[in-house]
């Protein structure tokens, strides 16, 4: 039998330890490298943080498998067994430029089923946690189920670059009318933070064209626990092994965004 209480206690302790190390790193010079292009950055701290989680998980739970952004996990072709999906720093650009607005994000799954989700705001020392089927918490406070809102009263998270260019949607028929109809748009630069914000009702929806599993794994578990909906652009379930566009929102708003906006211009 999998001991989820033990896994949860370890995950929280490791998040705190990793967070403390990240805060300490503010006092030393960062080593910054470009990955696929000049806007796709990684630092020694992203790498050290993922290496730390991989080491702890392997030592404590040798049967568990790991998917991580920076390559210290396993090369997963399926989701059998217990899988930790880890983004050591979500919002690396914010981490480098702002030293805030970045998160550690972890989703733990068993045979592809959600079990435990974590988004840790290291700088604010705030943690969002979900135990699938038992609720979600912001620190010690239980998060209430989401209350619906209409498009005209909604504040949505969206990266403005998607309004000018993307291969999946015609912005003129989809995202631009949506951006015009909502009360406001926001762009935080950390997908995990946007999921935490949708989960707490600070945002009503978040739409993005390309996330990797580690960007949404923790957020999906937390958001679904408060009744939120998270799918691709067509309303289909997300694949935890693939890059995907993501629409996350309160359920009725989610349906409206897909039916009345996105479906009008999927290319
Ligand atoms: C990125 C952030 C960003 C999102 C990108 C992600 P990273 O993650 O979540 O908000 O727009 O698609 O890649 O690289 O900082 O972990
Ligand atoms: Ca990255
Ligand atoms: Ca990320
Ligand atoms: Ca990252």
CSV table of C-alpha atoms and ligand atoms in Angstrom, one decimal:
chain,number,residue,atom,x,y,z
A,1,UNK,CA,0.0,0.0,0.0
A,2,UNK,CA,1.3,3.5,-0.9
A,3,UNK,CA,1.7,5.6,2.2
A,4,UNK,CA,0.4,9.0,1.0
A,5,UNK,CA,0.7,10.6,4.4
A,6,UNK,CA,4.4,9.9,4.3
A,7,UNK,CA,4.8,11.1,0.7
A,8,UNK,CA,2.9,14.3,1.6
A,9,UNK,CA,5.1,15.0,4.6
A,10,UNK,CA,8.3,14.4,2.6
A,11,UNK,CA,7.1,16.6,-0.3
A,12,UNK,CA,6.3,19.5,2.1
A,13,UNK,CA,9.6,19.2,3.9
A,14,UNK,CA,11.6,19.0,0.6
A,15,UNK,CA,9.7,22.0,-0.8
A,16,UNK,CA,10.6,24.1,2.3
A,17,UNK,CA,14.3,22.9,2.2
A,18,UNK,CA,14.5,23.7,-1.6
A,19,UNK,CA,12.8,27.1,-1.0
A,20,UNK,CA,15.3,28.0,1.7
A,21,UNK,CA,18.2,27.2,-0.6
A,22,UNK,CA,16.7,29.3,-3.4
A,23,UNK,CA,16.3,32.3,-1.0
A,24,UNK,CA,20.0,31.8,0.0
A,25,UNK,CA,21.0,31.8,-3.6
A,26,UNK,CA,19.9,35.4,-3.9
A,27,UNK,CA,23.1,36.3,-2.3
A,28,UNK,CA,25.3,34.7,-4.9
A,29,UNK,CA,25.7,35.4,-8.7
A,30,UNK,CA,23.4,33.3,-10.9
A,31,UNK,CA,24.8,31.3,-13.7
A,32,UNK,CA,22.3,31.8,-16.6
A,33,UNK,CA,22.3,29.7,-19.8
A,34,UNK,CA,20.1,29.8,-22.9
A,35,UNK,CA,18.3,26.6,-23.8
A,36,UNK,CA,16.5,26.6,-27.2
A,37,UNK,CA,16.6,30.4,-27.7
A,38,UNK,CA,17.5,33.6,-25.9
A,39,UNK,CA,14.1,33.8,-24.1
A,40,UNK,CA,14.3,30.2,-22.9
A,41,UNK,CA,16.6,30.4,-19.9
A,42,UNK,CA,17.8,28.0,-17.2
A,43,UNK,CA,20.0,28.8,-14.2
A,44,UNK,CA,22.2,26.7,-12.0
A,45,UNK,CA,19.5,27.1,-9.3
A,46,UNK,CA,16.8,25.5,-11.6
A,47,UNK,CA,19.2,22.6,-12.1
A,48,UNK,CA,20.3,22.3,-8.5
A,49,UNK,CA,16.7,22.4,-7.2
A,50,UNK,CA,15.6,19.7,-9.6
A,51,UNK,CA,18.7,17.6,-8.8
A,52,UNK,CA,17.8,18.0,-5.0
A,53,UNK,CA,14.2,16.7,-5.6
A,54,UNK,CA,15.4,13.8,-7.8
A,55,UNK,CA,18.0,12.7,-5.2
A,56,UNK,CA,15.5,12.9,-2.3
A,57,UNK,CA,12.8,11.0,-4.2
A,58,UNK,CA,15.1,8.3,-5.3
A,59,UNK,CA,16.6,7.8,-1.9
A,60,UNK,CA,13.3,7.7,0.0
A,61,UNK,CA,11.0,6.1,-2.6
A,62,UNK,CA,13.2,4.0,-4.9
A,63,UNK,CA,10.2,2.7,-6.8
A,64,UNK,CA,8.8,6.1,-7.7
A,65,UNK,CA,9.6,7.7,-11.1
A,66,UNK,CA,10.3,11.4,-11.9
A,67,UNK,CA,9.5,13.7,-14.8
A,68,UNK,CA,11.4,17.0,-14.5
A,69,UNK,CA,12.0,20.0,-16.8
A,70,UNK,CA,15.7,20.1,-16.4
A,71,UNK,CA,16.5,16.5,-17.3
A,72,UNK,CA,17.4,15.0,-13.9
A,73,UNK,CA,14.4,12.7,-13.8
A,74,UNK,CA,13.5,9.6,-15.8
A,75,UNK,CA,12.6,9.4,-19.5
A,76,UNK,CA,9.0,8.5,-19.1
A,77,UNK,CA,7.0,6.8,-21.9
A,78,UNK,CA,4.0,6.0,-19.7
A,79,UNK,CA,2.6,7.0,-16.3
A,80,UNK,CA,2.5,3.6,-14.5
A,81,UNK,CA,3.3,3.5,-10.8
A,82,UNK,CA,3.9,6.6,-8.7
A,83,UNK,CA,5.2,9.5,-10.8
A,84,UNK,CA,6.4,12.9,-9.5
A,85,UNK,CA,6.1,15.6,-12.1
A,86,UNK,CA,8.5,18.4,-11.0
A,87,UNK,CA,9.0,22.0,-12.2
A,88,UNK,CA,11.9,23.1,-10.0
A,89,UNK,CA,11.4,26.8,-10.8
A,90,UNK,CA,8.3,27.8,-12.8
A,91,UNK,CA,8.8,31.3,-13.9
A,92,UNK,CA,12.6,31.3,-14.5
A,93,UNK,CA,12.4,34.6,-16.3
A,94,UNK,CA,10.7,36.1,-13.2
A,95,UNK,CA,13.3,34.4,-11.0
A,96,UNK,CA,16.1,36.0,-13.0
A,97,UNK,CA,14.6,39.4,-13.6
A,98,UNK,CA,12.5,40.0,-10.5
A,99,UNK,CA,13.5,37.6,-7.8
A,100,UNK,CA,9.8,37.0,-7.2
A,101,UNK,CA,6.7,35.6,-8.9
A,102,UNK,CA,8.2,32.1,-9.4
A,103,UNK,CA,7.0,28.8,-7.9
A,104,UNK,CA,8.1,25.3,-7.3
A,105,UNK,CA,5.4,23.1,-8.8
A,106,UNK,CA,4.9,19.3,-8.2
A,107,UNK,CA,2.1,17.0,-9.2
A,108,UNK,CA,2.2,13.4,-7.9
A,109,UNK,CA,0.2,10.8,-9.8
A,110,UNK,CA,-0.5,7.1,-9.4
A,111,UNK,CA,-1.1,5.2,-12.7
A,112,UNK,CA,-2.0,8.6,-14.2
A,113,UNK,CA,-4.5,9.4,-11.5
A,114,UNK,CA,-4.1,12.7,-9.5
A,115,UNK,CA,-2.9,12.2,-5.9
A,116,UNK,CA,-1.0,15.2,-4.5
A,117,UNK,CA,-0.5,18.7,-5.9
A,118,UNK,CA,1.8,21.5,-4.7
A,119,UNK,CA,2.6,25.0,-5.8
A,120,UNK,CA,5.1,26.7,-3.5
A,121,UNK,CA,5.7,30.5,-3.6
A,122,UNK,CA,9.1,30.5,-2.2
A,123,UNK,CA,9.5,34.3,-1.7
A,124,UNK,CA,6.1,34.7,0.0
A,125,UNK,CA,6.5,31.3,1.8
A,126,UNK,CA,3.0,30.4,0.7
A,127,UNK,CA,2.0,26.9,-0.3
A,128,UNK,CA,-1.0,25.7,-2.3
A,129,UNK,CA,-1.6,22.0,-1.6
A,130,UNK,CA,-4.2,19.5,-2.8
A,131,UNK,CA,-4.9,16.0,-1.7
A,132,UNK,CA,-7.1,14.6,-4.5
A,133,UNK,CA,-10.6,13.9,-3.2
A,134,UNK,CA,-9.9,15.6,0.1
A,135,UNK,CA,-9.7,19.3,-0.8
A,136,UNK,CA,-7.2,22.1,-1.5
A,137,UNK,CA,-5.4,24.4,0.9
A,138,UNK,CA,-3.7,27.8,0.8
A,139,UNK,CA,-1.3,27.4,3.7
A,140,UNK,CA,-3.6,26.2,6.5
A,141,UNK,CA,-6.7,27.6,5.0
A,142,UNK,CA,-9.0,25.3,3.1
A,143,UNK,CA,-9.9,26.7,-0.4
A,144,UNK,CA,-13.6,27.0,-1.0
A,145,UNK,CA,-15.2,25.6,-4.2
A,146,UNK,CA,-15.0,28.2,-7.0
A,147,UNK,CA,-18.0,30.5,-7.5
A,148,UNK,CA,-19.0,31.1,-11.1
A,149,UNK,CA,-18.7,34.4,-12.9
A,150,UNK,CA,-19.7,35.8,-16.3
A,151,UNK,CA,-17.4,36.7,-19.1
A,152,UNK,CA,-18.0,40.5,-18.6
A,153,UNK,CA,-17.0,40.2,-14.9
A,154,UNK,CA,-14.0,37.9,-15.5
A,155,UNK,CA,-10.4,38.7,-15.0
A,156,UNK,CA,-8.3,36.3,-17.1
A,157,UNK,CA,-4.7,35.3,-17.3
A,158,UNK,CA,-3.3,35.4,-20.8
A,159,UNK,CA,0.1,36.1,-22.3
A,160,UNK,CA,-0.4,39.0,-24.7
A,161,UNK,CA,1.9,37.5,-27.3
A,162,UNK,CA,-0.9,35.0,-28.0
A,163,UNK,CA,-3.0,37.9,-29.2
A,164,UNK,CA,-0.5,38.7,-32.0
A,165,UNK,CA,0.8,35.4,-33.1
A,166,UNK,CA,0.1,31.7,-32.7
A,167,UNK,CA,-0.4,28.7,-34.9
A,168,UNK,CA,-3.4,27.1,-33.1
A,169,UNK,CA,-6.0,29.9,-33.0
A,170,UNK,CA,-6.8,32.9,-35.1
A,171,UNK,CA,-6.5,35.6,-32.4
A,172,UNK,CA,-8.8,38.0,-34.4
A,173,UNK,CA,-11.7,35.5,-34.0
A,174,UNK,CA,-11.0,34.1,-30.6
A,175,UNK,CA,-8.6,35.7,-28.0
A,176,UNK,CA,-9.0,39.4,-29.1
A,177,UNK,CA,-12.8,39.4,-28.8
A,178,UNK,CA,-12.4,37.5,-25.5
A,179,UNK,CA,-9.9,40.1,-24.2
A,180,UNK,CA,-12.3,42.9,-25.3
A,181,UNK,CA,-15.3,41.3,-23.5
A,182,UNK,CA,-13.7,40.5,-20.1
A,183,UNK,CA,-13.2,42.9,-17.3
A,184,UNK,CA,-9.4,42.6,-17.4
A,185,UNK,CA,-6.4,40.6,-18.5
A,186,UNK,CA,-3.3,39.7,-16.5
A,187,UNK,CA,0.0,38.1,-17.4
A,188,UNK,CA,2.1,36.8,-14.5
A,189,UNK,CA,4.8,34.8,-16.2
A,190,UNK,CA,4.4,31.7,-14.2
A,191,UNK,CA,1.9,29.1,-15.3
A,192,UNK,CA,1.9,27.6,-11.8
A,193,UNK,CA,1.1,30.9,-10.3
A,194,UNK,CA,-1.8,31.4,-12.7
A,195,UNK,CA,-3.2,28.0,-11.7
A,196,UNK,CA,-2.9,29.0,-8.1
A,197,UNK,CA,-4.7,32.2,-8.8
A,198,UNK,CA,-7.5,30.5,-10.7
A,199,UNK,CA,-7.8,28.0,-7.8
A,200,UNK,CA,-8.1,30.8,-5.3
A,201,UNK,CA,-10.5,32.9,-7.5
A,202,UNK,CA,-8.0,35.7,-7.9
A,203,UNK,CA,-8.2,35.0,-11.6
A,204,UNK,CA,-11.3,33.5,-13.3
A,205,UNK,CA,-9.5,31.8,-16.1
A,206,UNK,CA,-6.1,31.2,-17.6
A,207,UNK,CA,-5.4,30.5,-21.2
A,208,UNK,CA,-2.1,29.6,-22.8
A,209,UNK,CA,-1.0,27.9,-26.0
A,210,UNK,CA,1.9,25.8,-25.0
A,211,UNK,CA,2.7,24.2,-21.6
A,212,UNK,CA,4.7,21.1,-20.7
A,213,UNK,CA,3.4,18.6,-18.2
A,214,UNK,CA,5.6,20.0,-15.4
A,215,UNK,CA,4.0,23.5,-15.9
A,216,UNK,CA,0.5,22.2,-15.2
A,217,UNK,CA,0.8,18.9,-13.2
A,218,UNK,CA,0.6,20.5,-9.7
A,219,UNK,CA,-1.9,23.1,-10.8
A,220,UNK,CA,-4.3,20.7,-12.4
A,221,UNK,CA,-4.6,18.7,-9.1
A,222,UNK,CA,-5.2,21.8,-7.1
A,223,UNK,CA,-7.6,23.4,-9.5
A,224,UNK,CA,-9.7,20.3,-10.0
A,225,UNK,CA,-10.0,20.0,-6.2
A,226,UNK,CA,-11.9,23.3,-6.0
A,227,UNK,CA,-14.2,22.4,-8.9
A,228,UNK,CA,-12.2,24.1,-11.7
A,229,UNK,CA,-11.9,22.7,-15.2
A,230,UNK,CA,-8.6,22.3,-17.1
A,231,UNK,CA,-8.5,21.0,-20.7
A,232,UNK,CA,-7.0,21.7,-24.1
A,233,UNK,CA,-8.5,24.3,-26.5
A,234,UNK,CA,-11.2,21.8,-27.6
A,235,UNK,CA,-12.3,21.0,-24.0
A,236,UNK,CA,-10.5,17.6,-24.1
A,237,UNK,CA,-8.5,16.2,-21.1
A,238,UNK,CA,-4.8,17.1,-20.9
A,239,UNK,CA,-2.2,14.5,-21.7
A,240,UNK,CA,0.4,14.4,-18.9
A,241,UNK,CA,3.0,13.1,-21.4
A,242,UNK,CA,2.7,15.9,-24.0
A,243,UNK,CA,3.1,19.6,-24.6
A,244,UNK,CA,-0.4,21.1,-24.9
A,245,UNK,CA,-2.4,24.3,-25.0
A,246,UNK,CA,-4.4,24.8,-21.7
A,247,UNK,CA,-7.7,26.4,-20.8
A,248,UNK,CA,-8.2,26.5,-17.0
A,249,UNK,CA,-11.3,28.2,-15.5
A,250,UNK,CA,-14.4,28.0,-13.4
A,251,UNK,CA,-16.5,25.3,-15.1
A,252,UNK,CA,-19.3,27.4,-16.7
A,253,UNK,CA,-16.9,30.1,-17.7
A,254,UNK,CA,-14.6,27.4,-19.2
A,255,UNK,CA,-17.5,26.2,-21.4
A,256,UNK,CA,-18.4,29.7,-22.5
A,257,UNK,CA,-14.8,30.5,-23.4
A,258,UNK,CA,-14.5,27.4,-25.5
A,259,UNK,CA,-17.9,27.4,-27.1
A,260,UNK,CA,-18.3,31.2,-27.7
A,261,UNK,CA,-14.7,32.2,-28.4
A,262,UNK,CA,-12.1,29.5,-29.0
A,263,UNK,CA,-14.2,27.3,-31.3
A,264,UNK,CA,-14.7,30.3,-33.6
A,265,UNK,CA,-11.1,30.2,-34.7
A,266,UNK,CA,-9.3,27.0,-34.1
A,267,UNK,CA,-7.0,26.5,-37.1
B,1,LIG,C1,7.3,28.9,-18.2
B,1,LIG,C2,6.3,29.7,-17.4
B,1,LIG,C3,5.6,30.7,-18.3
B,1,LIG,C4,4.9,30.0,-19.4
B,1,LIG,C5,5.9,29.2,-20.2
B,1,LIG,C6,6.6,28.2,-19.3
B,1,LIG,P1,9.5,28.0,-16.9
B,1,LIG,O1,7.9,27.9,-17.3
B,1,LIG,O2,5.3,28.9,-16.8
B,1,LIG,O3,4.6,31.4,-17.6
B,1,LIG,O4,4.3,30.9,-20.3
B,1,LIG,O5,5.2,28.5,-21.2
B,1,LIG,O6,7.5,27.5,-20.0
B,1,LIG,O7,10.3,27.7,-18.1
B,1,LIG,O8,9.7,29.3,-16.3
B,1,LIG,O9,9.5,26.9,-15.9
B,2,LIG,CA1,12.1,26.6,-18.5
B,3,LIG,CA1,7.5,25.9,-16.1
B,4,LIG,CA1,11.0,25.6,-14.9
